[in-house]
Structures are given as structure tokens and as C-alpha cells.
Short mmCIF file of C-alpha atoms and ligand atoms in Angstrom, two decimals:
data_model
loop_
_atom_site.label_atom_id
_atom_site.label_comp_id
_atom_site.label_asym_id
_atom_site.label_seq_id
_atom_site.Cartn_x
_atom_site.Cartn_y
_atom_site.Cartn_z
CA UNK A 1 34.27 -4.51 7.64
CA UNK A 2 32.31 -1.63 8.75
CA UNK A 3 30.56 -1.83 5.78
CA UNK A 4 31.03 -0.05 1.89
CA UNK A 5 31.15 3.56 1.37
CA UNK A 6 30.70 3.28 -1.86
CA UNK A 7 26.22 3.67 -1.81
CA UNK A 8 24.79 6.03 -4.01
CA UNK A 9 21.38 7.77 -2.29
CA UNK A 10 18.34 8.43 -4.50
CA UNK A 11 19.15 12.24 -4.14
CA UNK A 12 23.35 11.88 -5.04
CA UNK A 13 21.77 9.82 -8.49
CA UNK A 14 19.25 12.52 -9.10
CA UNK A 15 21.54 15.38 -8.59
CA UNK A 16 24.31 13.49 -10.75
CA UNK A 17 21.65 12.51 -13.72
CA UNK A 18 20.81 16.80 -13.14
CA UNK A 19 24.41 17.42 -14.00
CA UNK A 20 24.33 16.08 -17.66
CA UNK A 21 21.23 18.49 -18.80
CA UNK A 22 22.91 22.30 -18.42
CA UNK A 23 18.83 23.39 -18.90
CA UNK A 24 17.92 21.52 -16.00
CA UNK A 25 16.70 24.01 -13.06
CA UNK A 26 16.60 21.60 -10.28
CA UNK A 27 13.26 21.79 -9.62
CA UNK A 28 12.04 18.06 -11.50
CA UNK A 29 14.99 17.13 -8.90
CA UNK A 30 13.20 18.55 -6.06
CA UNK A 31 9.87 17.50 -6.80
CA UNK A 32 11.53 13.86 -6.91
CA UNK A 33 12.50 14.13 -3.60
CA UNK A 34 9.52 15.14 -2.48
CA UNK A 35 7.92 11.64 -3.79
CA UNK A 36 10.74 9.51 -2.17
CA UNK A 37 10.16 11.64 1.48
CA UNK A 38 6.11 10.82 0.80
CA UNK A 39 7.37 7.59 0.25
CA UNK A 40 9.15 6.99 3.55
CA UNK A 41 6.55 7.81 4.96
CA UNK A 42 3.90 5.56 3.77
CA UNK A 43 6.41 2.35 3.88
CA UNK A 44 6.52 3.17 7.57
CA UNK A 45 2.26 3.28 7.55
CA UNK A 46 2.39 0.38 5.23
CA UNK A 47 5.39 -1.86 7.71
CA UNK A 48 2.94 -1.27 10.74
CA UNK A 49 -0.46 -1.79 8.71
CA UNK A 50 -0.81 -5.10 10.38
CA UNK A 51 0.04 -3.91 13.88
CA UNK A 52 -2.79 -1.67 13.92
CA UNK A 53 -5.91 -3.80 15.52
CA UNK A 54 -3.10 -5.61 17.90
CA UNK A 55 -2.10 -1.87 18.58
CA UNK A 56 -5.15 -0.13 18.97
CA UNK A 57 -6.77 -2.71 20.69
CA UNK A 58 -3.86 -2.04 23.20
CA UNK A 59 -4.79 1.82 23.54
CA UNK A 60 -1.42 2.25 22.31
CA UNK A 61 -1.88 3.94 18.84
CA UNK A 62 -4.85 6.75 19.04
CA UNK A 63 -3.20 8.35 22.67
CA UNK A 64 -4.82 11.53 20.45
CA UNK A 65 -8.04 9.66 20.24
CA UNK A 66 -7.45 9.66 16.09
CA UNK A 67 -9.60 8.44 13.83
CA UNK A 68 -7.56 5.36 12.40
CA UNK A 69 -7.59 6.41 8.59
CA UNK A 70 -7.75 3.49 6.31
CA UNK A 71 -4.61 3.31 4.85
CA UNK A 72 -5.35 4.42 1.29
CA UNK A 73 -6.42 7.69 2.67
CA UNK A 74 -3.41 8.38 4.52
CA UNK A 75 -1.27 7.59 1.89
CA UNK A 76 -3.14 9.82 -0.21
CA UNK A 77 -2.64 12.99 2.31
CA UNK A 78 1.03 12.15 2.94
CA UNK A 79 1.48 12.20 -1.08
CA UNK A 80 -0.71 15.65 -1.39
CA UNK A 81 0.90 17.18 2.00
CA UNK A 82 4.34 16.46 0.60
CA UNK A 83 3.32 18.43 -2.72
CA UNK A 84 1.23 20.98 -2.33
CA UNK A 85 3.45 23.34 -1.04
CA UNK A 86 6.46 23.05 -2.55
CA UNK A 87 5.53 25.86 -5.38
CA UNK A 88 6.90 23.33 -8.00
CA UNK A 89 3.49 21.84 -8.46
CA UNK A 90 0.40 23.77 -10.33
CA UNK A 91 -2.29 21.17 -9.46
CA UNK A 92 -2.22 17.67 -8.48
CA UNK A 93 -4.80 14.60 -9.19
CA UNK A 94 -5.06 10.81 -6.97
CA UNK A 95 -7.06 7.92 -7.25
CA UNK A 96 -8.86 8.50 -4.42
CA UNK A 97 -9.97 12.40 -5.28
CA UNK A 98 -12.94 13.08 -7.47
CA UNK A 99 -11.63 15.99 -9.03
CA UNK A 100 -8.34 17.35 -9.42
CA UNK A 101 -6.46 18.45 -6.58
CA UNK A 102 -6.25 22.41 -6.36
CA UNK A 103 -2.93 24.22 -4.89
CA UNK A 104 -4.13 25.69 -1.60
CA UNK A 105 -4.43 29.53 -1.88
CA UNK A 106 -1.47 30.30 0.73
CA UNK A 107 1.13 28.52 -1.50
CA UNK A 108 2.63 29.22 -4.43
CA UNK A 109 1.62 27.60 -8.11
CA UNK A 110 4.89 25.84 -10.15
CA UNK A 111 5.20 24.34 -13.45
CA UNK A 112 4.55 20.69 -12.38
CA UNK A 113 1.45 18.66 -12.57
CA UNK A 114 2.07 15.20 -10.68
CA UNK A 115 -1.02 12.84 -10.49
CA UNK A 116 -0.79 9.25 -8.73
CA UNK A 117 -3.02 6.48 -7.04
CA UNK A 118 -1.12 6.71 -3.55
CA UNK A 119 -1.67 3.03 -3.00
CA UNK A 120 -2.50 0.35 -5.65
CA UNK A 121 -3.84 -2.81 -4.76
CA UNK A 122 -4.38 -2.00 -1.17
CA UNK A 123 -6.88 -4.49 -0.66
CA UNK A 124 -3.71 -6.75 -0.05
CA UNK A 125 -2.56 -4.78 2.78
CA UNK A 126 -5.29 -7.31 5.21
CA UNK A 127 -3.38 -10.00 3.71
CA UNK A 128 0.14 -9.21 4.26
CA UNK A 129 0.63 -9.22 0.37
CA UNK A 130 2.55 -5.94 -1.48
CA UNK A 131 1.24 -3.00 -2.42
CA UNK A 132 2.00 0.03 -4.25
CA UNK A 133 2.62 4.40 -5.20
CA UNK A 134 2.42 5.32 -8.72
CA UNK A 135 3.03 8.58 -9.87
CA UNK A 136 3.79 10.85 -13.15
CA UNK A 137 5.04 14.27 -13.45
CA UNK A 138 3.90 16.92 -16.80
CA UNK A 139 4.70 20.27 -17.13
CA UNK A 140 1.96 22.13 -17.08
CA UNK A 141 0.14 23.21 -20.32
CA UNK A 142 -1.69 26.15 -19.53
CA UNK A 143 0.24 29.31 -18.73
CA UNK A 144 0.07 30.66 -15.26
CA UNK A 145 -2.00 30.32 -11.81
CA UNK A 146 -3.85 27.73 -10.29
CA UNK A 147 -3.54 24.18 -13.01
CA UNK A 148 -6.32 23.58 -14.78
CA UNK A 149 -8.10 20.01 -16.44
CA UNK A 150 -6.20 21.01 -19.40
CA UNK A 151 -3.05 20.59 -17.58
CA UNK A 152 -4.34 17.15 -16.19
CA UNK A 153 -5.47 15.67 -19.32
CA UNK A 154 -1.95 15.64 -21.44
CA UNK A 155 -1.43 12.44 -23.63
CA UNK A 156 0.87 10.02 -22.31
CA UNK A 157 4.00 10.99 -24.25
CA UNK A 158 4.52 14.51 -22.41
CA UNK A 159 5.77 12.90 -19.17
CA UNK A 160 8.21 14.46 -17.61
CA UNK A 161 8.88 11.57 -14.80
CA UNK A 162 7.40 8.65 -13.95
CA UNK A 163 7.78 5.91 -11.26
CA UNK A 164 6.80 3.83 -8.30
CA UNK A 165 6.98 2.88 -4.73
CA UNK A 166 6.98 -0.65 -4.22
CA UNK A 167 6.06 -1.84 -0.62
CA UNK A 168 7.29 -5.68 -0.87
CA UNK A 169 9.51 -7.88 0.83
CA UNK A 170 11.81 -4.53 0.68
CA UNK A 171 10.69 -0.88 0.07
CA UNK A 172 11.75 -0.07 -4.06
CA UNK A 173 11.09 3.54 -5.00
CA UNK A 174 11.68 3.20 -9.25
CA UNK A 175 11.49 6.13 -11.96
CA UNK A 176 12.53 7.22 -15.16
CA UNK A 177 13.40 11.14 -16.22
CA UNK A 178 13.47 9.75 -19.98
CA UNK A 179 17.14 8.76 -19.65
CA UNK A 180 16.61 5.17 -17.92
CA UNK A 181 14.66 3.28 -15.52
CA UNK A 182 16.70 3.07 -12.60
CA UNK A 183 15.80 0.95 -8.98
CA UNK A 184 16.54 2.35 -5.01
CA UNK A 185 15.91 0.19 -2.26
CA UNK A 186 15.22 2.02 1.35
CA UNK A 187 17.71 1.20 3.58
CA UNK A 188 15.16 1.28 6.86
CA UNK A 189 18.17 1.68 8.80
CA UNK A 190 19.12 4.90 7.76
CA UNK A 191 15.83 5.99 5.71
CA UNK A 192 17.71 5.97 2.44
CA UNK A 193 17.02 4.71 -0.87
CA UNK A 194 20.19 3.58 -1.85
CA UNK A 195 21.13 2.95 -5.33
CA UNK A 196 20.22 -1.29 -6.21
CA UNK A 197 19.15 -1.60 -9.94
CA UNK A 198 20.48 1.13 -12.67
CA UNK A 199 19.36 1.60 -16.16
CA UNK A 200 16.91 -1.35 -15.82
CA UNK A 201 16.01 -3.28 -18.77
CA UNK A 202 13.02 -5.77 -19.49
CA UNK A 203 14.25 -8.88 -21.70
CA UNK A 204 12.94 -8.64 -25.35
CA UNK A 205 10.95 -11.80 -24.15
CA UNK A 206 8.98 -12.28 -21.01
CA UNK A 207 9.34 -15.79 -18.58
CA UNK A 208 5.75 -14.83 -17.09
CA UNK A 209 2.92 -13.44 -18.08
CA UNK A 210 -0.09 -11.88 -15.72
CA UNK A 211 -3.75 -12.23 -16.17
CA UNK A 212 -7.09 -12.75 -13.77
CA UNK A 213 -8.26 -15.88 -15.98
CA UNK A 214 -11.45 -15.48 -14.49
CA UNK A 215 -12.74 -13.64 -17.07
CA UNK A 216 -11.56 -15.66 -19.75
CA UNK A 217 -15.08 -15.71 -20.99
CA UNK A 218 -16.20 -12.40 -20.97
CA UNK A 219 -12.47 -11.68 -23.55
CA UNK A 220 -12.96 -11.03 -27.09
CA UNK A 221 -11.52 -13.34 -28.96
CA UNK A 222 -7.94 -11.48 -29.71
CA UNK A 223 -7.28 -11.60 -25.61
CA UNK A 224 -8.00 -14.76 -25.63
CA UNK A 225 -5.88 -16.57 -28.77
CA UNK A 226 -3.24 -13.92 -26.96
CA UNK A 227 -4.07 -15.94 -22.90
CA UNK A 228 -4.18 -19.15 -25.40
CA UNK A 229 -0.69 -18.82 -26.74
CA UNK A 230 1.11 -17.81 -23.42
CA UNK A 231 -0.57 -21.43 -21.99
CA UNK A 232 1.43 -23.18 -25.00
CA UNK A 233 -1.81 -23.67 -26.54
CA UNK A 234 -0.18 -22.30 -30.09
CA UNK A 235 4.17 -23.35 -29.62
CA UNK A 236 4.28 -22.19 -33.77
CA UNK A 237 3.71 -18.60 -32.90
CA UNK A 238 4.91 -18.06 -29.44
CA UNK A 239 6.15 -20.58 -26.37
CA UNK A 240 4.19 -20.73 -23.30
CA UNK A 241 4.75 -18.73 -20.26
CA UNK A 242 5.08 -19.26 -16.41
CA UNK A 243 1.72 -17.34 -15.28
CA UNK A 244 1.99 -15.72 -11.70
CA UNK A 245 -0.87 -12.88 -10.66
CA UNK A 246 -0.55 -10.85 -7.39
CA UNK A 247 -3.35 -8.92 -7.85
CA UNK A 248 -1.20 -5.88 -7.23
CA UNK A 249 -0.50 -3.96 -10.18
CA UNK A 250 2.54 -2.94 -9.17
CA UNK A 251 4.41 -6.31 -8.06
CA UNK A 252 3.28 -8.04 -10.90
CA UNK A 253 4.39 -4.95 -13.18
CA UNK A 254 8.07 -4.79 -11.36
CA UNK A 255 8.28 -8.57 -11.56
CA UNK A 256 7.75 -8.72 -15.39
CA UNK A 257 10.22 -5.37 -15.70
CA UNK A 258 13.21 -7.30 -14.28
CA UNK A 259 12.89 -10.83 -14.99
CA UNK A 260 10.60 -10.09 -18.56
CA UNK A 261 6.99 -10.64 -19.17
CA UNK A 262 3.76 -9.56 -20.12
CA UNK A 263 0.53 -7.80 -17.61
CA UNK A 264 -3.22 -7.76 -18.83
CA UNK A 265 -5.77 -5.95 -17.69
CA UNK A 266 -8.39 -6.42 -21.06
CA UNK A 267 -11.27 -5.28 -22.02
CA UNK A 268 -13.94 -7.96 -21.56
CA UNK A 269 -18.13 -7.66 -21.25
CA UNK A 270 -18.31 -6.20 -18.06
CA UNK A 271 -15.69 -3.97 -17.76
CA UNK A 272 -15.45 -2.83 -21.55
CA UNK A 273 -12.78 -0.38 -21.07
CA UNK A 274 -10.76 -2.88 -18.64
CA UNK A 275 -9.94 -2.08 -15.00
CA UNK A 276 -7.20 0.15 -14.43
CA UNK A 277 -6.90 3.84 -14.98
CA UNK A 278 -5.03 5.80 -17.96
CA UNK A 279 -3.46 8.72 -15.97
CA UNK A 280 -1.79 7.36 -12.81
CA UNK A 281 -1.53 3.65 -14.08
CA UNK A 282 -1.58 2.72 -17.13
CA UNK A 283 0.45 5.82 -18.75
CA UNK A 284 2.91 5.87 -16.30
CA UNK A 285 3.90 2.27 -16.58
CA UNK A 286 3.90 2.74 -20.16
CA UNK A 287 7.05 5.28 -20.15
CA UNK A 288 8.86 3.04 -17.69
CA UNK A 289 8.67 0.18 -19.43
CA UNK A 290 9.52 1.52 -23.02
CA UNK A 291 12.66 3.48 -21.38
CA UNK A 292 13.48 -0.60 -20.35
CA UNK A 293 12.81 -1.64 -23.77
CA UNK A 294 9.41 -3.00 -23.52
CA UNK A 295 5.84 -1.91 -24.61
CA UNK A 296 2.33 -0.76 -24.17
CA UNK A 297 -1.01 -1.18 -25.67
CA UNK A 298 -4.32 -0.80 -25.24
CA UNK A 299 -4.68 -4.14 -28.03
CA UNK A 300 -4.79 -1.73 -30.40
CA UNK A 301 -3.15 1.79 -29.97
CA UNK A 302 0.23 2.20 -28.05
CA UNK A 303 -0.70 3.54 -24.78
CA UNK A 304 1.43 6.70 -24.64
CA UNK A 305 -0.59 8.21 -27.80
CA UNK A 306 -3.47 8.31 -25.97
CA UNK A 307 -5.49 11.12 -25.44
CA UNK A 308 -7.50 11.05 -22.65
CA UNK A 309 -10.59 12.44 -22.39
CA UNK A 310 -11.57 12.34 -18.40
CA UNK A 311 -9.47 11.93 -15.45
CA UNK A 312 -10.35 8.78 -14.26
CA UNK A 313 -10.44 7.14 -17.86
CA UNK A 314 -9.90 3.53 -18.15
CA UNK A 315 -8.80 1.55 -20.81
CA UNK A 316 -7.46 -1.99 -21.27
CA UNK A 317 -4.20 -2.85 -21.10
CA UNK A 318 -0.90 -5.07 -22.24
CA UNK A 319 1.82 -4.26 -20.82
CA UNK A 320 6.04 -5.83 -20.36
CA UNK A 321 8.35 -7.36 -22.80
CA UNK A 322 8.01 -6.25 -26.49
CA UNK A 323 8.04 -9.53 -28.48
CA UNK A 324 5.04 -10.06 -25.95
CA UNK A 325 2.96 -7.10 -26.65
CA UNK A 326 3.26 -7.42 -30.38
CA UNK A 327 2.04 -10.94 -29.94
CA UNK A 328 -0.58 -9.90 -28.18
CA UNK A 329 -2.11 -6.50 -30.54
CA UNK A 330 -0.95 -9.19 -33.89
CA UNK A 331 -4.00 -11.54 -32.14
CA UNK A 332 -5.81 -8.72 -31.85
CA UNK A 333 -5.65 -7.84 -35.72
CA UNK A 334 -6.15 -11.82 -36.46
CA UNK A 335 -9.12 -12.46 -34.36
CA UNK A 336 -10.40 -8.71 -33.28
CA UNK A 337 -11.36 -7.18 -30.46
CA UNK A 338 -14.69 -7.23 -30.68
CA UNK A 339 -16.59 -8.70 -27.96
CA UNK A 340 -17.61 -12.39 -28.58
P1 P6P B 401 -8.35 -8.01 -10.53
C1 P6P B 401 -5.90 -3.78 -7.63
O1 P6P B 401 -6.87 -3.37 -6.77
C2 P6P B 401 -6.28 -3.20 -8.94
O2 P6P B 401 -6.19 -1.82 -9.12
C3 P6P B 401 -4.45 -3.31 -9.62
O3 P6P B 401 -3.81 -3.55 -8.73
C4 P6P B 401 -4.33 -5.18 -9.91
O4 P6P B 401 -3.99 -5.11 -11.25
C5 P6P B 401 -6.22 -5.33 -10.32
O5 P6P B 401 -6.75 -3.96 -9.89
C6 P6P B 401 -6.62 -6.52 -9.91
O6 P6P B 401 -8.51 -6.75 -10.33
O7 P6P B 401 -10.10 -7.70 -10.95
O8 P6P B 401 -7.83 -9.14 -11.00
O9 P6P B 401 -8.67 -8.41 -8.90
#
């Protein structure tokens, strides 16, 4: 048998989704293609990342004598170039750029805002561990012309799309436009993302908890009591879980989304606002997890309701299976969030 023809490419799926909404203009669909194209280019580069030194040593990589870019800088340029000329975007923002990225004057400005972490967990590249790209899409709030900071500093509940690409044992793109969460696996033989995980739902109670336990002594009491619950120390409150922590947010998040679990990057005495960024890490993942039936909090507030003050603002994060996230919020309430 040659192989099934009953595959759904991401392009086909996005079009089918768009046809459900008569008011859809197709611009958001095209923007999602732009991101999927960028993802394919980044996937190709991450696949070869381990070879750069070998190939470089043979002099067969930089024939133009180009300086080998760090992969996260390369991924950042790929996404900016995939998005900035399309006329669909009025401003961009990236974990790699201190300030929002204006659309070059030679290109028209569009109605969307796109923010991204181009290669989250890039320190894992050297050990061939998984890395990921996270993106978040809003409609602009300014009326015309080039986008401004007001377009960027929007609360997560205003997102129109969000997703991630996981460069792991296979490359997966997972996104939502508010109509459920859908996963696509890249078939490298044809260069297409094929629908592999339609309508992902995350279990109410998770199998795993993911946190960097080396920070335990620096957490507040509420966090300590929550993680001790996940250890199984308070079975009358919550059943213990298995620990899984890759050190790459996208990879930990994805495993927990599929199997059920909770990821935490809490505040601690060294990082009073935690480590992860609100706009292009926590908010997009919070939109996804809620669409899949999960929850996301900073311990007190729902992530999607937090009004950002600055572009690279950090927030504490507990995200994943709803019952587990609610347990964290209860522990914060009962034992306090003040630093110990
Ligand atoms: P730590 C990667 O550097 C990252 O931003 C996330 O992808 C990951 O979840 C977190 O930091 C890991 O941080 O302090 O546990 O090494």
C-alpha cells in the first residue's frame, strides 16, 4: 500500500476552521501559515545544529564565510522575516529584542500583533534536548499606522491565537484560535505539518509535576506546601505525582498537556516574579491550556487577566491540569505567598 491520502495538512485544517466563521477574512489564517513556514525553517536549522561544529570543521558550511549565528538569533531572524513584510502585522515583539520591532517603512502595517520566544530552552541544544518556539497573536488596539507599545501591552484574554512548535523527537506545531487546541506533526519527507492531535483535552488531574526543586528553600510557604502535596506528603489533600522536568518550558508543557500534569516556575527570594515572561511565554500557554480544559495562575491571579506593564515582564506561573492548579492556588491562600 503506497500510503493513506486521508491526511489533513495544517493549511487544509486552517481553511476548514476559517470557513466556520463567515466574518473571517482569511488574514489570520494566512498569518498562521507564515508562522508555520518559519517553524519549518527553524526545524531544519535545529536538526542540523549538532552538525555545525563538525561541518564547520570541514569548512563545508560557511562557504560564504558567514559568521555562524547562534541558533536563537537565527530563529529570531527567521520569524521576523516570515512576518514583517506580509501587511498582516503592525508590530512584533520578541524575547531576543529589547524593544518592540517596528514593521519596516517599505512594508504596509496590518491589523495583527505577533509576539514570540523564538527558541525557548536554547541552552538545551548542546545536549540535543528538546527546544521550542512560542507565539502569541493579538488584534491591534491603535487605529492605524505603525503599531505602538499599547498594541503590545495587552492582557492575555485578548489573544486571537497562540501556539508553540516543539523541536523534539519529531517537530510538532500546536495552536489555538479559541476553537480548541490542535496538534500537527511535521512530515519531513514532504515538508508538511499533518494533523496528528485534533482537539487536545488535558486531563483534569495530572500524572506529572514539573518544577526546579533546587529552588525549594527560596520558595514561599504556599509553594512549598503545594510541591510537598505533589510529592505525596499530604495524601488526604492530593495524590502524589511523578516528577518530570526537562528544563525547556515547551517540552515540559507539551508532555503535561497530553498526559495531564502541572508545571511551576514559582516566585523565589532570588526571582520575586519568577523566571518566565508574561507576554510571550505565560499568556500564550495559558490561552492554550484553558482551551484544552486546564488552568494557569500566578498563584493568585488568572494569567489571562494580568494587565502587562512592561514588555519583558516576568510572572510566577503554575499551569496545567485544572485540579492541580486549583490545589496550588489553595495552598497559596492557606499558607501565604510572602517570602519565608
Ligand atoms: P531553570 C529555559 O531557559 C527556560 O526559560 C524555560 O524554557 C525553562 O522552563 C526554564 O527556563 C528552566 O529554568 O531555572 O529551572 O533552569
